[in-house]
């Protein structure tokens, strides 16, 4: 039986080619993800370990207890005196005293480079030779005075800077300028993964980030043979209680490796979800192929049964055939996946990912996992067709070989499909009533979506008849007999048509659902970003650290500016839950925000009075005229108690948030240093390029500054959602490609199955062009059937699941992007035409007489 299975694989190479391609692509997706994750993870781990190889103990200033910031600079317990005491300990070879911060570098166009949280800044610490061994110099020298800076080679290249140029950067305020005196190489994972490194001399770094003589970290290097654990304990005894912690280098390396692994797992899981979708789509193609092959080989199977093969042996033969196909496809798929992993890394590096250098890592677990997945999916997909093969009766099959195979009824399938679909729809209707997007609600929505999609797949044969018949009326009217034959061919075997269309339906359901939900959220976010905003500009910072209030005052006195209103906030807790109170200039807020009061008035908001948004007032049960006690969070364990009076309730307004009051009321509870989260600027004559430049100049012209009008705010939101959608389209594109392969496969095998029929059509006068047109139209009808189902189910799932979004976006309403939905239908049409190209050509080239005589 094994030899029979091997012979069948070799005998039907052409017919199995498309099935093998579907398995190959799915396995390539899985193996590419695994190899990419292992390679990048190992490279980052090695880079992390290398950065800690000379670290015996790390002493870090802690942020526990009261805030230790004064005048915008951190105050730490690590100073030169403590560093000297650590150096005096037995076994200590050296102590590096580090100052750490963030510095955002501007390029030639004054645009910031890198991500703020990855833009590392620290002090250069030259050794005996005048160089810092941690940062090998590529060009120039280290910084030696207040006017000098050194950058890593990646940052210098991105900013277009060379030694001798003036570097424009910002730490937490106005733009600063220093001369670039050197360029270094860094293997810090934060820097290599798209960030930047700025180095200053120690005094300058302290002036920028901490106080003179203070540090953020002391890195202890041990002498050979020193016990790391004992040294860590000795260092810990010297530290002030609750102001600093000592951690061994090995523990730090292990913690960082664990963090890298967790981050890597998140990426891997995301990619594997889409790989699973691709393989799930492939299941329909595999099952369809084996069902058709078994139908075509019914005489052969009957002969095997007649000469003594048992049903179990027939099942094993088919499963062995599937296993061989899966194994060969998986091996080739793994090779392709490895190439994809290499390419993916190179592409991401070219786009600024900056992964550390490292060899390609192919682990045994990745190989075995990919092969096991490919073989298992193929075998499981062939299981039902194998059982169908085992049920073929020898005499019946031999006697009816030329008759059309009897089709089983759909009553049981339709009943199961109706139940599953009803359960899924019921769950999604329940989800549409949820008022929260918590994890439990999301899991319920995912379960309901899966059930709904599964139910529609089961019901697809039943749904195919009315939808295909409707499409057939159009094809018949437009293309005559070819269109009618295409419709009849699609309806001839509803199971096959449904399985072929379902592969495309799954991809389009997910794409449509995400498109509708994403664009609806985008529009809601656009409305929220500009809701109630009458200001011409919103000024904020890219690092979310806020603006110095003194700079805001400068902006208010600019010619052409009628109001510059600061916005800052403080969080609090009350009996009804948590809240955020916005502090603002009450005399100017009416000029930059359109406020509509339901009760009370803006004039009543003063002293300890506040205005509350309608939704927040309803949630907390607060009413105008009431006084409530709240506890403000000020950065300490103890909350500051205060009593506030509700002076009015206004319609929800994103500009001022859930409640607002005077800055004098909020300032005592704002975590220091005092900063404006944003500034709303109203101009006398509307926005203009010249005024925007003046505002930037008044605020220090920092690379961190964001001066945005309403259109800029909308574009910023749109860009983020478009990026996510484009990424999803790319990942789901694999599932659509596999679906296209499925259409080609079904049509090619269907042409082979209908060889005699096609010969008869040619004999009675249907031209070659008519044969081609018939096959193409059949492909288009099947593709459009899958597209209509996919788009319909996707819209329903987006509607039901999107209701939860309204909790965070009150302006959320489902938007149907007709242009994109039209593009999806057009894609399905193109898929149908292209998928039929080879099968149609093959059908038209059949020899008429040979086709009529085919068995």
mmCIF file with all atom_site columns, C-alpha atoms in Angstrom, residues 570-574 577-581 610 616 620 622 630-633 639 644 658-659:
data_model
loop_
_atom_site.group_PDB
_atom_site.id
_atom_site.type_symbol
_atom_site.label_atom_id
_atom_site.label_alt_id
_atom_site.label_comp_id
_atom_site.label_asym_id
_atom_site.label_entity_id
_atom_site.label_seq_id
_atom_site.pdbx_PDB_ins_code
_atom_site.Cartn_x
_atom_site.Cartn_y
_atom_site.Cartn_z
_atom_site.occupancy
_atom_site.B_iso_or_equiv
_atom_site.pdbx_formal_charge
_atom_site.auth_seq_id
_atom_site.auth_comp_id
_atom_site.auth_asym_id
_atom_site.auth_atom_id
_atom_site.pdbx_PDB_model_num
ATOM 1  C CA . UNK A 1 570 ? -3.548  65.729 37.570 1.00 0.00 ? 570 UNK A CA 1
ATOM 2  C CA . UNK A 1 571 ? -4.948  62.261 38.275 1.00 0.00 ? 571 UNK A CA 1
ATOM 3  C CA . UNK A 1 572 ? -7.158  61.506 41.270 1.00 0.00 ? 572 UNK A CA 1
ATOM 4  C CA . UNK A 1 573 ? -9.194  58.782 42.908 1.00 0.00 ? 573 UNK A CA 1
ATOM 5  C CA . UNK A 1 574 ? -12.688 59.081 44.309 1.00 0.00 ? 574 UNK A CA 1
ATOM 6  C CA . UNK A 1 577 ? -13.426 55.463 40.461 1.00 0.00 ? 577 UNK A CA 1
ATOM 7  C CA . UNK A 1 578 ? -10.547 57.357 38.885 1.00 0.00 ? 578 UNK A CA 1
ATOM 8  C CA . UNK A 1 579 ? -10.423 60.611 36.984 1.00 0.00 ? 579 UNK A CA 1
ATOM 9  C CA . UNK A 1 580 ? -8.149  63.197 35.405 1.00 0.00 ? 580 UNK A CA 1
ATOM 10 C CA . UNK A 1 581 ? -8.583  66.897 36.093 1.00 0.00 ? 581 UNK A CA 1
ATOM 11 C CA . UNK A 1 610 ? -14.612 72.499 38.187 1.00 0.00 ? 610 UNK A CA 1
ATOM 12 C CA . UNK A 1 616 ? -17.979 61.482 33.275 1.00 0.00 ? 616 UNK A CA 1
ATOM 13 C CA . UNK A 1 620 ? -19.497 59.212 38.729 1.00 0.00 ? 620 UNK A CA 1
ATOM 14 C CA . UNK A 1 622 ? -21.975 63.918 40.030 1.00 0.00 ? 622 UNK A CA 1
ATOM 15 C CA . UNK A 1 630 ? -10.950 63.326 45.950 1.00 0.00 ? 630 UNK A CA 1
ATOM 16 C CA . UNK A 1 631 ? -7.419  62.046 46.503 1.00 0.00 ? 631 UNK A CA 1
ATOM 17 C CA . UNK A 1 632 ? -4.821  63.378 44.042 1.00 0.00 ? 632 UNK A CA 1
ATOM 18 C CA . UNK A 1 633 ? -1.848  61.231 42.996 1.00 0.00 ? 633 UNK A CA 1
ATOM 19 C CA . UNK A 1 639 ? -2.706  60.771 48.134 1.00 0.00 ? 639 UNK A CA 1
ATOM 20 C CA . UNK A 1 644 ? -13.819 70.145 44.596 1.00 0.00 ? 644 UNK A CA 1
ATOM 21 C CA . UNK A 1 658 ? -13.318 64.682 31.157 1.00 0.00 ? 658 UNK A CA 1
ATOM 22 C CA . UNK A 1 659 ? -13.175 67.669 33.532 1.00 0.00 ? 659 UNK A CA 1
#
